[in-house]
C-alpha cells in the first residue's frame, strides 16, 4: 500500500506581519499605525513606547488598504516606517536626540514555523 505525501499546510502567516519598535532616550515616543484606503478601516493603533522595551504590533493584510506606520514625539518631525512584507517580523529602533527623531531597522526575520 502506498501513501502520498500530505500537502503542506496553508501559509497563514503570510497574511500578517509583526512590527516592533525599541525606543531609546528620555523623550516620550508614540508608535502609530493605520490602514489607509478609500474608506475608513479598522485596526488603527497609537501605542506609547517605553525606553529599552520592545513594543510590538501585529498587522493584518488588507486587499483594499495599505499600512501607514509612524513614530512621533511632540516638537519633532515624525519618522515614517515602511510597512514590512507580510510573513515577516521587523524590529526598528527609535530615538529622539537634540538633532531630531531617528528611526532605523535593526532586525528582520520570518514569522511562523516555516523558514526561508
mmCIF file of N, CA and C in Angstrom:
data_model
loop_
_atom_site.group_PDB
_atom_site.id
_atom_site.type_symbol
_atom_site.label_atom_id
_atom_site.label_comp_id
_atom_site.label_asym_id
_atom_site.label_seq_id
_atom_site.Cartn_x
_atom_site.Cartn_y
_atom_site.Cartn_z
ATOM 1 N N UNK A 1 0.838 -1.161 0.000
ATOM 2 C CA UNK A 1 0.000 0.000 0.000
ATOM 3 C C UNK A 1 0.895 1.240 0.000
ATOM 4 N N UNK A 2 0.608 2.189 -0.870
ATOM 5 C CA UNK A 2 1.420 3.400 -0.975
ATOM 6 C C UNK A 2 0.681 4.579 -0.363
ATOM 7 N N UNK A 3 1.432 5.433 0.316
ATOM 8 C CA UNK A 3 0.863 6.638 0.903
ATOM 9 C C UNK A 3 1.456 7.847 0.196
ATOM 10 N N UNK A 4 0.617 8.783 -0.143
ATOM 11 C CA UNK A 4 1.089 10.015 -0.773
ATOM 12 C C UNK A 4 1.494 10.998 0.321
ATOM 13 N N UNK A 5 2.476 11.817 0.011
ATOM 14 C CA UNK A 5 2.871 12.856 0.960
ATOM 15 C C UNK A 5 1.708 13.817 1.162
ATOM 16 N N UNK A 6 1.510 14.221 2.398
ATOM 17 C CA UNK A 6 0.453 15.190 2.697
ATOM 18 C C UNK A 6 0.853 16.545 2.131
ATOM 19 N N UNK A 7 -0.119 17.310 1.632
ATOM 20 C CA UNK A 7 0.220 18.642 1.124
ATOM 21 C C UNK A 7 0.670 19.533 2.276
ATOM 22 N N UNK A 8 1.526 20.507 2.005
ATOM 23 C CA UNK A 8 1.971 21.395 3.084
ATOM 24 C C UNK A 8 0.793 22.208 3.618
ATOM 25 N N UNK A 9 0.840 22.598 4.894
ATOM 26 C CA UNK A 9 -0.249 23.407 5.450
ATOM 27 C C UNK A 9 -0.281 24.773 4.775
ATOM 28 N N UNK A 10 -1.454 25.421 4.737
ATOM 29 C CA UNK A 10 -1.525 26.750 4.124
ATOM 30 C C UNK A 10 -0.664 27.731 4.903
ATOM 31 N N UNK A 11 -0.121 28.686 4.217
ATOM 32 C CA UNK A 11 0.779 29.665 4.830
ATOM 33 C C UNK A 11 -0.033 30.844 5.363
ATOM 34 N N UNK A 12 -0.677 30.672 6.521
ATOM 35 C CA UNK A 12 -1.491 31.731 7.108
ATOM 36 C C UNK A 12 -0.653 32.886 7.624
ATOM 37 N N UNK A 13 0.628 32.661 7.922
ATOM 38 C CA UNK A 13 1.468 33.739 8.435
ATOM 39 C C UNK A 13 1.737 34.785 7.368
ATOM 40 N N UNK A 14 1.546 34.462 6.089
ATOM 41 C CA UNK A 14 1.749 35.445 5.030
ATOM 42 C C UNK A 14 0.626 36.473 5.013
ATOM 43 N N UNK A 15 -0.395 36.261 5.830
ATOM 44 C CA UNK A 15 -1.496 37.208 5.915
ATOM 45 C C UNK A 15 -1.256 38.254 6.991
ATOM 46 N N UNK A 16 -0.161 38.136 7.735
ATOM 47 C CA UNK A 16 0.126 39.097 8.795
ATOM 48 C C UNK A 16 1.612 39.425 8.825
ATOM 49 N N UNK A 17 1.920 40.480 9.536
ATOM 50 C CA UNK A 17 3.305 40.896 9.755
ATOM 51 C C UNK A 17 3.385 41.423 11.183
ATOM 52 N N UNK A 18 4.576 41.440 11.738
ATOM 53 C CA UNK A 18 4.789 41.965 13.090
ATOM 54 C C UNK A 18 5.803 43.100 12.987
ATOM 55 N N UNK A 19 5.454 44.240 13.578
ATOM 56 C CA UNK A 19 6.358 45.385 13.616
ATOM 57 C C UNK A 19 6.642 45.689 15.078
ATOM 58 N N UNK A 20 7.926 45.772 15.418
ATOM 59 C CA UNK A 20 8.346 46.080 16.792
ATOM 60 C C UNK A 20 9.211 47.334 16.782
ATOM 61 N N UNK A 21 9.060 48.147 17.809
ATOM 62 C CA UNK A 21 9.870 49.352 17.983
ATOM 63 C C UNK A 21 10.580 49.254 19.317
ATOM 64 N N UNK A 22 11.878 49.483 19.299
ATOM 65 C CA UNK A 22 12.656 49.552 20.545
ATOM 66 C C UNK A 22 13.050 51.016 20.729
ATOM 67 N N UNK A 23 12.444 51.654 21.726
ATOM 68 C CA UNK A 23 12.676 53.078 21.962
ATOM 69 C C UNK A 23 13.927 53.289 22.804
ATOM 70 N N UNK A 24 14.600 54.405 22.541
ATOM 71 C CA UNK A 24 15.767 54.815 23.311
ATOM 72 C C UNK A 24 15.604 56.276 23.681
ATOM 73 N N UNK A 25 16.253 56.707 24.727
ATOM 74 C CA UNK A 25 16.214 58.112 25.119
ATOM 75 C C UNK A 25 15.178 58.385 26.195
ATOM 76 N N UNK A 26 15.049 59.690 26.522
ATOM 77 C CA UNK A 26 14.191 60.077 27.639
ATOM 78 C C UNK A 26 12.881 60.710 27.203
ATOM 79 N N UNK A 27 12.745 61.065 25.954
ATOM 80 C CA UNK A 27 11.503 61.700 25.494
ATOM 81 C C UNK A 27 10.407 60.654 25.299
ATOM 82 N N UNK A 28 9.161 61.025 25.559
ATOM 83 C CA UNK A 28 8.054 60.087 25.323
ATOM 84 C C UNK A 28 7.807 59.918 23.825
ATOM 85 N N UNK A 29 7.772 58.681 23.368
ATOM 86 C CA UNK A 29 7.541 58.389 21.957
ATOM 87 C C UNK A 29 6.231 57.637 21.796
ATOM 88 N N UNK A 30 5.569 57.836 20.667
ATOM 89 C CA UNK A 30 4.328 57.144 20.326
ATOM 90 C C UNK A 30 4.533 56.375 19.025
ATOM 91 N N UNK A 31 4.037 55.144 18.977
ATOM 92 C CA UNK A 31 4.071 54.300 17.782
ATOM 93 C C UNK A 31 2.634 54.225 17.265
ATOM 94 N N UNK A 32 2.412 54.724 16.053
ATOM 95 C CA UNK A 32 1.066 54.799 15.492
ATOM 96 C C UNK A 32 0.997 54.082 14.159
ATOM 97 N N UNK A 33 -0.168 53.570 13.859
ATOM 98 C CA UNK A 33 -0.385 52.939 12.574
ATOM 99 C C UNK A 33 -1.849 52.946 12.204
ATOM 100 N N UNK A 34 -2.114 53.002 10.904
ATOM 101 C CA UNK A 34 -3.496 52.891 10.442
ATOM 102 C C UNK A 34 -3.504 52.424 8.996
ATOM 103 N N UNK A 35 -4.588 51.800 8.643
ATOM 104 C CA UNK A 35 -4.785 51.357 7.267
ATOM 105 C C UNK A 35 -5.352 52.516 6.473
ATOM 106 N N UNK A 36 -4.667 52.895 5.395
ATOM 107 C CA UNK A 36 -5.101 53.993 4.526
ATOM 108 C C UNK A 36 -5.780 53.398 3.309
ATOM 109 N N UNK A 37 -7.029 53.738 3.110
ATOM 110 C CA UNK A 37 -7.784 53.250 1.968
ATOM 111 C C UNK A 37 -8.835 54.262 1.563
ATOM 112 N N UNK A 38 -9.707 53.866 0.653
ATOM 113 C CA UNK A 38 -10.764 54.767 0.194
ATOM 114 C C UNK A 38 -11.823 54.984 1.276
ATOM 115 N N UNK A 39 -11.991 53.991 2.144
ATOM 116 C CA UNK A 39 -12.949 54.081 3.243
ATOM 117 C C UNK A 39 -12.205 53.910 4.560
ATOM 118 N N UNK A 40 -12.761 54.405 5.670
ATOM 119 C CA UNK A 40 -12.124 54.168 6.971
ATOM 120 C C UNK A 40 -11.988 52.668 7.234
ATOM 121 N N UNK A 41 -10.856 52.276 7.784
ATOM 122 C CA UNK A 41 -10.554 50.864 8.027
ATOM 123 C C UNK A 41 -10.333 50.617 9.515
ATOM 124 N N UNK A 42 -10.657 49.417 10.002
ATOM 125 C CA UNK A 42 -10.369 49.084 11.401
ATOM 126 C C UNK A 42 -8.884 48.765 11.578
ATOM 127 N N UNK A 43 -8.438 48.742 12.801
ATOM 128 C CA UNK A 43 -7.071 48.318 13.084
ATOM 129 C C UNK A 43 -6.114 49.431 13.453
ATOM 130 N N UNK A 44 -6.575 50.693 13.482
ATOM 131 C CA UNK A 44 -5.681 51.797 13.837
ATOM 132 C C UNK A 44 -5.216 51.635 15.284
ATOM 133 N N UNK A 45 -3.982 52.071 15.555
ATOM 134 C CA UNK A 45 -3.445 51.985 16.913
ATOM 135 C C UNK A 45 -2.535 53.165 17.187
ATOM 136 N N UNK A 46 -2.390 53.505 18.461
ATOM 137 C CA UNK A 46 -1.496 54.561 18.922
ATOM 138 C C UNK A 46 -0.967 54.098 20.279
ATOM 139 N N UNK A 47 0.275 53.615 20.293
ATOM 140 C CA UNK A 47 0.840 52.997 21.493
ATOM 141 C C UNK A 47 1.983 53.828 22.062
ATOM 142 N N UNK A 48 1.992 54.066 23.384
ATOM 143 C CA UNK A 48 3.151 54.728 23.988
ATOM 144 C C UNK A 48 4.320 53.749 24.040
ATOM 145 N N UNK A 49 5.521 54.279 23.834
ATOM 146 C CA UNK A 49 6.732 53.462 23.880
ATOM 147 C C UNK A 49 7.494 53.758 25.164
ATOM 148 N N UNK A 50 8.081 52.720 25.744
ATOM 149 C CA UNK A 50 8.925 52.871 26.929
ATOM 150 C C UNK A 50 10.368 52.616 26.526
ATOM 151 N N UNK A 51 11.279 53.406 27.048
ATOM 152 C CA UNK A 51 12.698 53.262 26.719
ATOM 153 C C UNK A 51 13.209 51.883 27.101
ATOM 154 N N UNK A 52 13.921 51.256 26.165
ATOM 155 C CA UNK A 52 14.540 49.966 26.411
ATOM 156 C C UNK A 52 13.614 48.771 26.297
ATOM 157 N N UNK A 53 12.338 49.000 25.998
ATOM 158 C CA UNK A 53 11.357 47.920 25.903
ATOM 159 C C UNK A 53 10.868 47.825 24.455
ATOM 160 N N UNK A 54 10.840 46.613 23.934
ATOM 161 C CA UNK A 54 10.344 46.386 22.576
ATOM 162 C C UNK A 54 8.823 46.343 22.588
ATOM 163 N N UNK A 55 8.184 47.235 21.837
ATOM 164 C CA UNK A 55 6.718 47.268 21.724
ATOM 165 C C UNK A 55 6.351 46.750 20.347
ATOM 166 N N UNK A 56 5.540 45.691 20.284
ATOM 167 C CA UNK A 56 5.197 45.057 19.010
ATOM 168 C C UNK A 56 3.710 45.178 18.710
ATOM 169 N N UNK A 57 3.392 45.134 17.431
ATOM 170 C CA UNK A 57 2.011 45.123 16.995
ATOM 171 C C UNK A 57 1.885 44.250 15.759
ATOM 172 N N UNK A 58 0.797 43.470 15.695
ATOM 173 C CA UNK A 58 0.521 42.633 14.530
ATOM 174 C C UNK A 58 -0.254 43.438 13.503
ATOM 175 N N UNK A 59 0.149 43.322 12.258
ATOM 176 C CA UNK A 59 -0.553 43.978 11.160
ATOM 177 C C UNK A 59 -1.193 42.911 10.294
ATOM 178 N N UNK A 60 -2.450 43.077 9.964
ATOM 179 C CA UNK A 60 -3.131 42.137 9.092
ATOM 180 C C UNK A 60 -3.186 42.703 7.680
ATOM 181 N N UNK A 61 -3.060 41.824 6.712
ATOM 182 C CA UNK A 61 -3.082 42.221 5.314
ATOM 183 C C UNK A 61 -4.483 42.681 4.922
ATOM 184 N N UNK A 62 -4.542 43.693 4.075
ATOM 185 C CA UNK A 62 -5.799 44.171 3.527
ATOM 186 C C UNK A 62 -5.665 44.264 2.017
ATOM 187 N N UNK A 63 -6.707 43.875 1.310
ATOM 188 C CA UNK A 63 -6.688 43.972 -0.153
ATOM 189 C C UNK A 63 -7.064 45.359 -0.633
ATOM 190 N N UNK A 64 -7.649 46.186 0.252
ATOM 191 C CA UNK A 64 -8.145 47.492 -0.182
ATOM 192 C C UNK A 64 -7.462 48.670 0.508
ATOM 193 N N UNK A 65 -6.452 48.413 1.338
ATOM 194 C CA UNK A 65 -5.783 49.499 2.060
ATOM 195 C C UNK A 65 -4.334 49.120 2.332
ATOM 196 N N UNK A 66 -3.515 50.121 2.625
ATOM 197 C CA UNK A 66 -2.111 49.888 2.961
ATOM 198 C C UNK A 66 -1.809 50.505 4.330
ATOM 199 N N UNK A 67 -0.826 49.947 5.026
ATOM 200 C CA UNK A 67 -0.462 50.419 6.355
ATOM 201 C C UNK A 67 0.426 51.655 6.274
ATOM 202 N N UNK A 68 0.119 52.646 7.112
ATOM 203 C CA UNK A 68 0.972 53.808 7.342
ATOM 204 C C UNK A 68 1.443 53.704 8.782
ATOM 205 N N UNK A 69 2.761 53.662 8.996
ATOM 206 C CA UNK A 69 3.334 53.495 10.330
ATOM 207 C C UNK A 69 4.234 54.684 10.653
ATOM 208 N N UNK A 70 4.098 55.239 11.859
ATOM 209 C CA UNK A 70 4.933 56.369 12.263
ATOM 210 C C UNK A 70 5.333 56.231 13.735
ATOM 211 N N UNK A 71 6.453 56.862 14.052
ATOM 212 C CA UNK A 71 6.880 57.062 15.433
ATOM 213 C C UNK A 71 6.980 58.567 15.590
ATOM 214 N N UNK A 72 6.393 59.105 16.676
ATOM 215 C CA UNK A 72 6.435 60.549 16.842
ATOM 216 C C UNK A 72 6.562 60.946 18.297
ATOM 217 N N UNK A 73 6.920 62.212 18.493
ATOM 218 C CA UNK A 73 7.001 62.849 19.797
ATOM 219 C C UNK A 73 6.760 64.334 19.565
ATOM 220 N N UNK A 74 6.175 65.051 20.525
ATOM 221 C CA UNK A 74 5.894 66.470 20.331
ATOM 222 C C UNK A 74 7.148 67.275 19.988
ATOM 223 N N UNK A 75 7.018 68.171 19.018
ATOM 224 C CA UNK A 75 8.105 69.055 18.645
ATOM 225 C C UNK A 75 9.077 68.503 17.612
ATOM 226 N N UNK A 76 8.887 67.273 17.156
ATOM 227 C CA UNK A 76 9.779 66.642 16.183
ATOM 228 C C UNK A 76 8.992 66.189 14.957
ATOM 229 N N UNK A 77 9.668 66.123 13.837
ATOM 230 C CA UNK A 77 9.068 65.556 12.635
ATOM 231 C C UNK A 77 8.963 64.041 12.823
ATOM 232 N N UNK A 78 7.771 63.461 12.609
ATOM 233 C CA UNK A 78 7.613 62.008 12.816
ATOM 234 C C UNK A 78 8.466 61.187 11.858
ATOM 235 N N UNK A 79 8.887 60.006 12.311
ATOM 236 C CA UNK A 79 9.551 59.029 11.444
ATOM 237 C C UNK A 79 8.461 58.221 10.752
ATOM 238 N N UNK A 80 8.536 58.103 9.450
ATOM 239 C CA UNK A 80 7.638 57.222 8.715
ATOM 240 C C UNK A 80 8.374 55.909 8.503
ATOM 241 N N UNK A 81 7.736 54.813 8.901
ATOM 242 C CA UNK A 81 8.343 53.499 8.767
ATOM 243 C C UNK A 81 7.720 52.770 7.579
ATOM 244 N N UNK A 82 8.538 52.113 6.764
ATOM 245 C CA UNK A 82 7.957 51.325 5.674
ATOM 246 C C UNK A 82 7.225 50.117 6.245
ATOM 247 N N UNK A 83 6.072 49.812 5.659
ATOM 248 C CA UNK A 83 5.331 48.625 6.103
ATOM 249 C C UNK A 83 6.139 47.386 5.731
ATOM 250 N N UNK A 84 6.227 46.406 6.626
ATOM 251 C CA UNK A 84 7.023 45.212 6.332
ATOM 252 C C UNK A 84 6.313 44.295 5.339
ATOM 253 N N UNK A 85 7.077 43.385 4.772
ATOM 254 C CA UNK A 85 6.486 42.347 3.945
ATOM 255 C C UNK A 85 5.671 41.451 4.855
ATOM 256 N N UNK A 86 4.566 40.956 4.375
ATOM 257 C CA UNK A 86 3.752 40.069 5.190
ATOM 258 C C UNK A 86 4.454 38.727 5.309
ATOM 259 N N UNK A 87 4.341 38.128 6.489
ATOM 260 C CA UNK A 87 5.084 36.916 6.793
ATOM 261 C C UNK A 87 6.424 37.240 7.443
ATOM 262 N N UNK A 88 6.677 38.523 7.731
ATOM 263 C CA UNK A 88 7.941 38.966 8.313
ATOM 264 C C UNK A 88 7.725 39.643 9.660
ATOM 265 N N UNK A 89 8.769 39.622 10.493
ATOM 266 C CA UNK A 89 8.826 40.364 11.754
ATOM 267 C C UNK A 89 9.986 41.334 11.612
ATOM 268 N N UNK A 90 9.702 42.630 11.769
ATOM 269 C CA UNK A 90 10.726 43.658 11.626
ATOM 270 C C UNK A 90 10.821 44.436 12.929
ATOM 271 N N UNK A 91 12.051 44.674 13.376
ATOM 272 C CA UNK A 91 12.301 45.456 14.591
ATOM 273 C C UNK A 91 13.011 46.745 14.173
ATOM 274 N N UNK A 92 12.490 47.876 14.642
ATOM 275 C CA UNK A 92 13.077 49.187 14.389
ATOM 276 C C UNK A 92 13.561 49.782 15.703
ATOM 277 N N UNK A 93 14.580 50.634 15.630
ATOM 278 C CA UNK A 93 14.973 51.426 16.796
ATOM 279 C C UNK A 93 14.439 52.841 16.571
ATOM 280 N N UNK A 94 14.091 53.518 17.653
ATOM 281 C CA UNK A 94 13.608 54.898 17.580
ATOM 282 C C UNK A 94 14.254 55.679 18.717
ATOM 283 N N UNK A 95 14.784 56.855 18.371
ATOM 284 C CA UNK A 95 15.473 57.664 19.378
ATOM 285 C C UNK A 95 15.280 59.139 19.078
ATOM 286 N N UNK A 96 14.945 59.904 20.113
ATOM 287 C CA UNK A 96 14.834 61.351 19.996
ATOM 288 C C UNK A 96 16.058 61.971 20.654
ATOM 289 N N UNK A 97 16.815 62.754 19.885
ATOM 290 C CA UNK A 97 18.003 63.438 20.401
ATOM 291 C C UNK A 97 17.882 64.923 20.087
ATOM 292 N N UNK A 98 18.882 65.700 20.432
ATOM 293 C CA UNK A 98 18.883 67.128 20.136
ATOM 294 C C UNK A 98 18.836 67.387 18.622
ATOM 295 N N UNK A 99 19.282 66.430 17.829
ATOM 296 C CA UNK A 99 19.263 66.574 16.369
ATOM 297 C C UNK A 99 17.925 66.196 15.748
ATOM 298 N N UNK A 100 17.051 65.562 16.517
ATOM 299 C CA UNK A 100 15.744 65.174 16.000
ATOM 300 C C UNK A 100 15.432 63.718 16.285
ATOM 301 N N UNK A 101 14.374 63.256 15.667
ATOM 302 C CA UNK A 101 13.909 61.885 15.847
ATOM 303 C C UNK A 101 14.488 61.017 14.741
ATOM 304 N N UNK A 102 15.080 59.886 15.120
ATOM 305 C CA UNK A 102 15.637 58.987 14.108
ATOM 306 C C UNK A 102 15.109 57.579 14.331
ATOM 307 N N UNK A 103 14.827 56.897 13.224
ATOM 308 C CA UNK A 103 14.333 55.517 13.255
ATOM 309 C C UNK A 103 15.114 54.714 12.223
ATOM 310 N N UNK A 104 15.420 53.469 12.569
ATOM 311 C CA UNK A 104 16.171 52.615 11.645
ATOM 312 C C UNK A 104 15.813 51.156 11.889
ATOM 313 N N UNK A 105 15.761 50.350 10.821
ATOM 314 C CA UNK A 105 15.521 48.915 11.015
ATOM 315 C C UNK A 105 16.757 48.268 11.634
ATOM 316 N N UNK A 106 16.544 47.345 12.601
ATOM 317 C CA UNK A 106 17.691 46.677 13.212
ATOM 318 C C UNK A 106 17.639 45.158 13.062
ATOM 319 N N UNK A 107 16.462 44.606 12.726
ATOM 320 C CA UNK A 107 16.368 43.158 12.591
ATOM 321 C C UNK A 107 15.136 42.793 11.774
ATOM 322 N N UNK A 108 15.267 41.743 10.959
ATOM 323 C CA UNK A 108 14.156 41.243 10.165
ATOM 324 C C UNK A 108 14.235 39.724 10.142
ATOM 325 N N UNK A 109 13.089 39.053 10.346
ATOM 326 C CA UNK A 109 13.065 37.587 10.329
ATOM 327 C C UNK A 109 11.685 37.107 9.914
ATOM 328 N N UNK A 110 11.594 35.874 9.398
ATOM 329 C CA UNK A 110 10.277 35.322 9.053
ATOM 330 C C UNK A 110 9.514 34.978 10.328
ATOM 331 N N UNK A 111 8.184 35.030 10.252
ATOM 332 C CA UNK A 111 7.365 34.607 11.375
ATOM 333 C C UNK A 111 6.733 33.264 11.061
ATOM 334 N N UNK A 112 6.296 32.578 12.075
ATOM 335 C CA UNK A 112 5.658 31.277 11.870
ATOM 336 C C UNK A 112 6.636 30.146 12.032
ATOM 337 N N UNK A 113 6.180 28.949 11.714
ATOM 338 C CA UNK A 113 7.012 27.755 11.896
ATOM 339 C C UNK A 113 7.890 27.478 10.698
ATOM 340 N N UNK A 114 7.661 28.148 9.596
ATOM 341 C CA UNK A 114 8.433 27.898 8.385
ATOM 342 C C UNK A 114 9.614 28.852 8.296
ATOM 343 N N UNK A 115 10.619 28.454 7.603
ATOM 344 C CA UNK A 115 11.809 29.289 7.396
ATOM 345 C C UNK A 115 12.111 29.343 5.914
ATOM 346 N N UNK A 116 12.621 30.476 5.475
ATOM 347 C CA UNK A 116 13.011 30.611 4.057
ATOM 348 C C UNK A 116 14.468 30.296 3.902
#
